[in-house]
Amino acid sequence: MLIRRPADIQPSEITPAEIYHQRRSFMVGAGSLALAGLLPQQAEAALPAYTRSPYSASDNPTSQRAATTYNNFYELGTDKADPAQNTHRLKPAPWTLRVEGLVNKPRSFALEDLLRLTPLEERIYRMRCVEGWSMVIPWVGFPLASLLKLVEPQGSARYVEFVSHYDRNTMTRGVLDWPYTEGLRLDEAQHPLTLLAVGMYGDVLPVQNGAPVRLVVPWKYGFKGSKSIVTIRLVEKQPLTAWMKAGPTEYGFYSNVNPEVDHPRWSQATERRIGEFTKRRTQMFNGYADQVAGLYTGMDLRRYF
Ligand code: MTE
């Protein structure tokens, strides 16, 4: 995002990635065995049954093709088309998510454990990128609060830090201070809208969208949605995020979608929804104000941007 590019990108500028069709190469722990010819058939992970969430927006979802070929995942390349073409650089199985820090019951979760967390729901969320475009994505996931409850946060825990997978041998070097880290206040993390996604469009998450597990916080700019998370850490002090380190005047800790607080280099008043021609007015908290404004009562959102 520090790399200069036009704030608004026309849908017609999206580069299609033919390689997208490889996206169903998500293996359940059997990848290397299968490659070695030891297994007759490669097992594909499937999502367990899930329900439709009352938290879903009624907006029409963005095309699956756009959502999976126009990505920000800098570990897999800084161009929007790169992540879909570099999916071989991240192996989403087997996977372990460690939840640690100021909790009574630190624990490691295998992906299979995560898929058992409830309620597993499809939630159609509006997503607004800090760069000025937006999408509507049918995620499948469970509330982060369900996971946090299992580890029992201690009274001194006030923030939650998210650390993404990073392998310097296969992933981008430079650009950001790796691994990619993000953070939320504990009450934001426990908010019912905050989702850990394991799927989208009814299928497991494609690598380029953050397989096997990513954060989705629909009232914040898209960069708060850490992809391919390996560690969730409960801490006392506000964590420094990868984007705050890279551009402290441009990316704040809160990063709530706010049409009244411009990015230093461009306005945040409008957005172009991918697939549409006319710009839309950006909504306060991305249209989720009724549910989340109370988290910020009394705060100066220009200062805490
Ligand atoms: N997570 C990691 N690990 N690395 C990244 O570069 N980019 C962020 C966020 N999560 C990013 C990340 C940004 S800038 C955006 S806008 C969203 O992922 C994009 O998510 P999408 O590609 O699924 O739309």
Coordinates of C-alpha atoms and ligand atoms in Angstrom, one line a residue:
M1 CA 0.0 0.0 0.0
L2 CA 3.0 2.3 0.4
I3 CA 3.8 1.5 -3.2
R4 CA 2.2 4.3 -5.2
R5 CA -0.6 3.4 -7.4
P6 CA -3.8 5.1 -8.4
A7 CA -6.3 5.1 -5.5
D8 CA -9.1 4.0 -7.7
I9 CA -8.7 1.1 -10.0
Q10 CA -11.3 0.4 -12.7
P11 CA -12.8 -3.1 -12.7
S12 CA -11.5 -3.3 -16.3
E13 CA -8.0 -3.0 -15.1
I14 CA -8.2 -6.2 -13.1
T15 CA -5.8 -8.8 -14.6
P16 CA -7.4 -12.2 -14.8
A17 CA -5.3 -14.9 -13.4
E18 CA -5.9 -18.1 -15.4
I19 CA -3.9 -20.0 -12.8
Y20 CA -6.9 -19.5 -10.5
H21 CA -8.2 -22.9 -11.5
Q22 CA -5.5 -24.4 -9.4
R23 CA -7.1 -23.1 -6.3
R24 CA -8.6 -26.3 -5.2
S25 CA -5.2 -27.7 -4.5
F26 CA -5.8 -27.4 -0.8
M27 CA -4.7 -30.7 0.8
V28 CA -5.4 -32.2 4.2
G29 CA -1.9 -33.1 5.5
A30 CA -1.3 -35.4 2.5
G31 CA 0.4 -33.0 0.1
S32 CA 3.9 -34.4 0.2
L33 CA 2.8 -38.0 0.3
A34 CA 0.5 -37.5 -2.6
L35 CA 3.3 -35.8 -4.6
A36 CA 5.6 -38.7 -3.8
G37 CA 2.9 -41.0 -5.4
L38 CA 2.2 -42.7 -2.1
L39 CA -1.4 -41.9 -2.1
P40 CA -3.7 -43.0 -4.9
Q41 CA -6.0 -40.0 -4.5
Q42 CA -5.4 -36.5 -3.0
A43 CA -7.9 -35.7 -0.3
E44 CA -9.5 -32.3 -0.6
A45 CA -10.6 -30.5 2.5
A46 CA -14.2 -29.7 2.7
L47 CA -16.0 -27.2 4.9
P48 CA -18.3 -28.7 7.5
A49 CA -22.0 -27.8 7.3
Y50 CA -22.6 -24.1 8.0
T51 CA -25.6 -21.8 8.4
R52 CA -26.5 -18.5 6.9
S53 CA -25.8 -15.7 9.4
P54 CA -28.2 -13.0 10.4
Y55 CA -25.2 -10.7 10.3
S56 CA -25.0 -10.9 6.5
A57 CA -25.3 -7.8 4.4
S58 CA -28.0 -7.9 1.6
D59 CA -25.5 -6.5 -1.0
N60 CA -24.8 -8.6 -4.1
P61 CA -21.5 -10.4 -3.7
T62 CA -18.5 -9.5 -5.9
S63 CA -17.7 -12.0 -8.5
Q64 CA -15.6 -14.9 -7.1
R65 CA -13.2 -14.5 -9.9
A66 CA -12.4 -10.8 -9.0
A67 CA -12.2 -11.7 -5.3
T68 CA -9.6 -14.4 -5.9
T69 CA -7.5 -12.7 -8.6
Y70 CA -7.3 -9.1 -7.3
N71 CA -5.6 -9.5 -4.0
N72 CA -3.3 -7.8 -1.5
F73 CA -1.0 -10.5 0.0
Y74 CA 2.4 -9.0 -0.1
E75 CA 4.2 -12.1 1.0
L76 CA 3.1 -13.6 -2.3
G77 CA 4.0 -10.4 -4.4
T78 CA 3.0 -6.8 -4.3
D79 CA 1.0 -6.7 -7.5
K80 CA -2.7 -7.4 -7.3
A81 CA -2.4 -10.4 -9.7
D82 CA 0.7 -11.9 -8.0
P83 CA -0.9 -13.8 -5.0
A84 CA -3.1 -15.9 -7.3
Q85 CA -0.1 -16.8 -9.3
N86 CA 2.2 -17.6 -6.4
T87 CA -0.1 -19.9 -4.3
H88 CA 2.6 -22.6 -4.4
R89 CA 4.7 -20.5 -2.0
L90 CA 2.4 -21.2 0.9
K91 CA 1.3 -24.6 2.0
P92 CA -2.0 -24.3 4.0
A93 CA -1.9 -27.9 5.4
P94 CA -1.0 -29.1 7.8
W95 CA -1.5 -25.9 9.9
T96 CA -1.2 -25.0 13.5
L97 CA -2.6 -21.8 15.0
R98 CA -1.1 -21.1 18.4
V99 CA -3.2 -18.9 20.8
E100 CA -1.0 -17.7 23.7
G101 CA 0.0 -14.7 25.9
L102 CA -2.2 -13.5 28.7
V103 CA -4.6 -16.5 28.8
N104 CA -5.3 -19.2 31.3
K105 CA -5.3 -22.0 28.8
P106 CA -2.8 -21.4 26.0
R107 CA -3.5 -23.8 23.2
S108 CA -2.5 -24.9 19.7
F109 CA -5.3 -25.6 17.2
A110 CA -5.0 -27.8 14.2
L111 CA -7.1 -26.7 11.3
E112 CA -9.4 -29.6 12.0
D113 CA -10.0 -28.2 15.5
L114 CA -10.8 -24.8 14.1
L115 CA -13.3 -26.3 11.7
R116 CA -15.2 -27.6 14.7
L117 CA -15.7 -24.2 16.3
T118 CA -19.2 -22.8 16.3
P119 CA -21.3 -21.2 15.1
L120 CA -19.8 -21.8 11.6
E121 CA -21.6 -19.3 9.4
E122 CA -21.7 -17.8 6.0
R123 CA -21.5 -14.1 6.4
I124 CA -21.8 -11.7 3.5
Y125 CA -19.7 -8.7 4.5
R126 CA -18.8 -5.5 2.8
M127 CA -15.0 -5.0 2.7
R128 CA -13.5 -1.6 2.1
C129 CA -9.8 -1.4 1.2
V130 CA -7.8 1.7 2.3
E131 CA -6.8 2.1 -1.4
G132 CA -10.4 3.2 -2.3
W133 CA -12.0 0.0 -3.7
S134 CA -14.4 -2.3 -2.1
M135 CA -15.9 -5.8 -2.5
V136 CA -18.7 -7.9 -1.0
I137 CA -17.6 -11.3 0.1
P138 CA -19.5 -14.3 1.3
W139 CA -17.1 -15.5 4.0
V140 CA -17.5 -18.8 5.9
G141 CA -16.1 -18.6 9.4
F142 CA -16.7 -18.5 13.1
P143 CA -16.6 -15.6 15.6
L144 CA -13.1 -14.9 16.9
A145 CA -14.9 -14.7 20.3
S146 CA -15.6 -18.4 20.2
L147 CA -11.9 -19.2 20.0
L148 CA -10.9 -16.6 22.7
K149 CA -13.4 -18.0 25.1
L150 CA -11.7 -21.4 24.9
V151 CA -8.3 -20.0 26.0
E152 CA -9.8 -17.8 28.8
P153 CA -8.2 -14.3 28.5
Q154 CA -6.7 -13.0 31.8
G155 CA -7.9 -9.7 33.3
S156 CA -4.7 -8.0 32.2
A157 CA -5.2 -8.8 28.5
R158 CA -6.3 -5.6 26.7
Y159 CA -5.2 -6.2 23.1
V160 CA -4.9 -9.1 20.6
E161 CA -1.9 -9.4 18.3
F162 CA -2.1 -11.5 15.0
V163 CA 1.0 -12.9 13.4
S164 CA 0.9 -14.3 9.8
H165 CA 3.0 -17.1 8.5
Y166 CA 6.3 -16.0 6.9
D167 CA 9.0 -18.0 5.2
R168 CA 11.8 -15.9 3.9
N169 CA 12.9 -18.7 1.5
T170 CA 9.7 -18.6 -0.5
M171 CA 8.1 -15.3 0.3
T172 CA 8.7 -11.6 -0.5
R173 CA 11.7 -10.0 1.2
G174 CA 11.8 -6.4 2.1
V175 CA 8.8 -4.1 1.6
L176 CA 7.4 -4.7 5.1
D177 CA 9.0 -5.8 8.4
W178 CA 7.9 -9.5 8.3
P179 CA 6.1 -11.3 9.6
Y180 CA 2.9 -9.4 8.9
T181 CA 1.4 -8.4 12.2
E182 CA -1.9 -6.8 13.1
G183 CA -3.8 -6.0 16.2
L184 CA -7.2 -5.3 17.8
R185 CA -8.4 -4.1 21.1
L186 CA -9.7 -7.0 23.1
D187 CA -13.3 -5.7 23.0
E188 CA -13.0 -5.3 19.2
A189 CA -11.7 -8.9 18.9
Q190 CA -14.6 -10.2 21.0
H191 CA -17.2 -8.3 19.0
P192 CA -19.7 -10.6 17.4
L193 CA -19.0 -9.2 13.9
T194 CA -15.2 -10.1 14.1
L195 CA -14.8 -13.3 12.2
L196 CA -12.0 -15.9 11.7
A197 CA -12.7 -17.1 8.1
V198 CA -11.9 -20.6 6.9
G199 CA -13.8 -20.3 3.7
M200 CA -15.4 -18.1 1.1
Y201 CA -18.0 -18.7 -1.7
G202 CA -18.9 -22.0 0.0
D203 CA -15.4 -23.5 -0.3
V204 CA -12.2 -23.6 1.7
L205 CA -10.2 -20.3 1.6
P206 CA -7.9 -20.1 -1.5
V207 CA -4.3 -19.4 -0.6
Q208 CA -4.4 -15.9 -2.1
N209 CA -7.2 -14.9 0.3
G210 CA -5.4 -16.1 3.4
A211 CA -5.7 -19.9 3.7
P212 CA -6.3 -21.7 5.9
V213 CA -7.4 -19.1 8.4
R214 CA -7.7 -15.3 8.3
L215 CA -9.2 -12.4 10.2
V216 CA -12.1 -10.4 8.8
V217 CA -13.2 -7.2 10.6
P218 CA -15.8 -5.6 8.3
W219 CA -15.9 -2.1 9.8
K220 CA -12.1 -1.6 9.4
Y221 CA -10.0 -1.1 6.3
G222 CA -9.0 -4.4 4.6
F223 CA -5.5 -4.5 5.8
K224 CA -6.6 -5.3 9.3
G225 CA -7.7 -8.7 7.9
S226 CA -4.5 -10.7 8.6
K227 CA -4.1 -13.7 6.3
S228 CA -2.7 -17.1 7.0
I229 CA -2.5 -16.6 10.8
V230 CA -0.1 -18.7 12.9
T231 CA -0.2 -16.9 16.2
I232 CA -2.8 -15.0 18.1
R233 CA -1.3 -13.4 21.2
L234 CA -3.2 -11.6 24.0
V235 CA -1.1 -8.8 25.4
E236 CA -1.4 -5.8 27.7
K237 CA 0.0 -3.1 25.5
Q238 CA -1.2 -1.9 22.1
P239 CA 0.8 -3.9 19.6
L240 CA 2.8 -2.2 16.8
T241 CA 1.4 -3.4 13.5
A242 CA 3.4 -4.1 10.3
W243 CA 1.7 -1.1 8.5
M244 CA 2.2 1.2 11.5
K245 CA 5.9 0.4 11.4
A246 CA 6.0 1.0 7.6
G247 CA 4.0 4.3 7.6
P248 CA 3.1 5.6 11.0
T249 CA 1.5 8.8 9.7
E250 CA -0.6 6.8 7.1
Y251 CA -1.7 3.7 9.0
G252 CA -3.0 4.0 12.5
F253 CA -3.9 1.2 15.0
Y254 CA -7.6 1.6 14.7
S255 CA -8.0 1.9 11.0
N256 CA -11.8 2.1 11.2
V257 CA -13.5 2.9 7.9
N258 CA -14.2 6.6 8.2
P259 CA -15.1 8.9 5.2
E260 CA -14.4 11.9 7.3
V261 CA -10.7 11.1 8.0
D262 CA -8.7 11.1 4.8
H263 CA -5.6 9.1 4.2
P264 CA -2.8 11.7 4.0
R265 CA -2.4 11.1 0.3
W266 CA -6.1 10.6 -0.8
S267 CA -9.7 11.1 0.2
Q268 CA -11.6 8.3 1.9
A269 CA -15.0 9.9 1.1
T270 CA -15.9 7.6 -1.8
E271 CA -15.1 4.1 -3.1
R272 CA -15.4 2.1 -6.2
R273 CA -17.0 -1.3 -5.7
I274 CA -15.3 -3.8 -7.9
G275 CA -17.7 -4.7 -10.7
E276 CA -19.5 -1.3 -10.6
F277 CA -18.9 1.8 -12.6
T278 CA -20.3 4.6 -10.5
K279 CA -18.5 5.5 -7.2
R280 CA -20.3 5.0 -3.9
R281 CA -20.1 7.2 -0.9
T282 CA -18.2 5.5 1.8
Q283 CA -20.2 4.8 5.0
M284 CA -19.0 5.5 8.5
F285 CA -17.6 2.2 9.9
N286 CA -18.3 0.8 6.5
G287 CA -22.0 0.8 7.2
Y288 CA -21.7 -1.2 10.5
A289 CA -22.1 1.9 12.7
D290 CA -25.2 0.6 14.5
Q291 CA -23.3 -2.4 15.7
V292 CA -19.9 -1.0 16.4
A293 CA -20.0 2.8 17.1
G294 CA -20.4 2.1 20.8
L295 CA -16.9 0.6 20.9
Y296 CA -15.5 4.1 20.3
T297 CA -17.8 6.4 22.4
G298 CA -15.9 9.5 23.5
M299 CA -12.8 8.8 21.4
D300 CA -11.5 11.4 18.9
L301 CA -11.4 9.3 15.8
R302 CA -9.1 11.8 14.0
R303 CA -6.5 11.2 16.7
Y304 CA -7.2 7.4 17.0
F305 CA -7.3 6.8 13.2
Ligands
MTE1 N1 -2.3 -10.3 5.3 C1 -1.1 -10.6 5.1 N2 -0.5 -11.6 5.8 N3 -0.3 -10.0 4.1 C2 -0.9 -8.9 3.4 O1 -0.1 -8.4 2.6 N4 -2.8 -7.5 3.0 C3 -4.0 -6.9 3.7 C4 -4.9 -7.9 4.2 N5 -4.2 -9.0 4.9 C5 -2.2 -8.6 3.7 C6 -2.9 -9.3 4.6 C7 -4.6 -6.0 2.8 S1 -3.8 -4.5 2.4 C8 -5.9 -6.2 2.3 S2 -6.8 -5.0 1.5 C9 -6.6 -7.5 2.5 O2 -5.7 -8.5 3.1 C10 -7.0 -8.1 1.1 O3 -7.7 -9.3 1.3 P1 -8.2 -10.0 0.0 O4 -7.0 -10.2 -1.0 O5 -8.8 -11.3 0.4 O6 -9.3 -9.1 -0.6

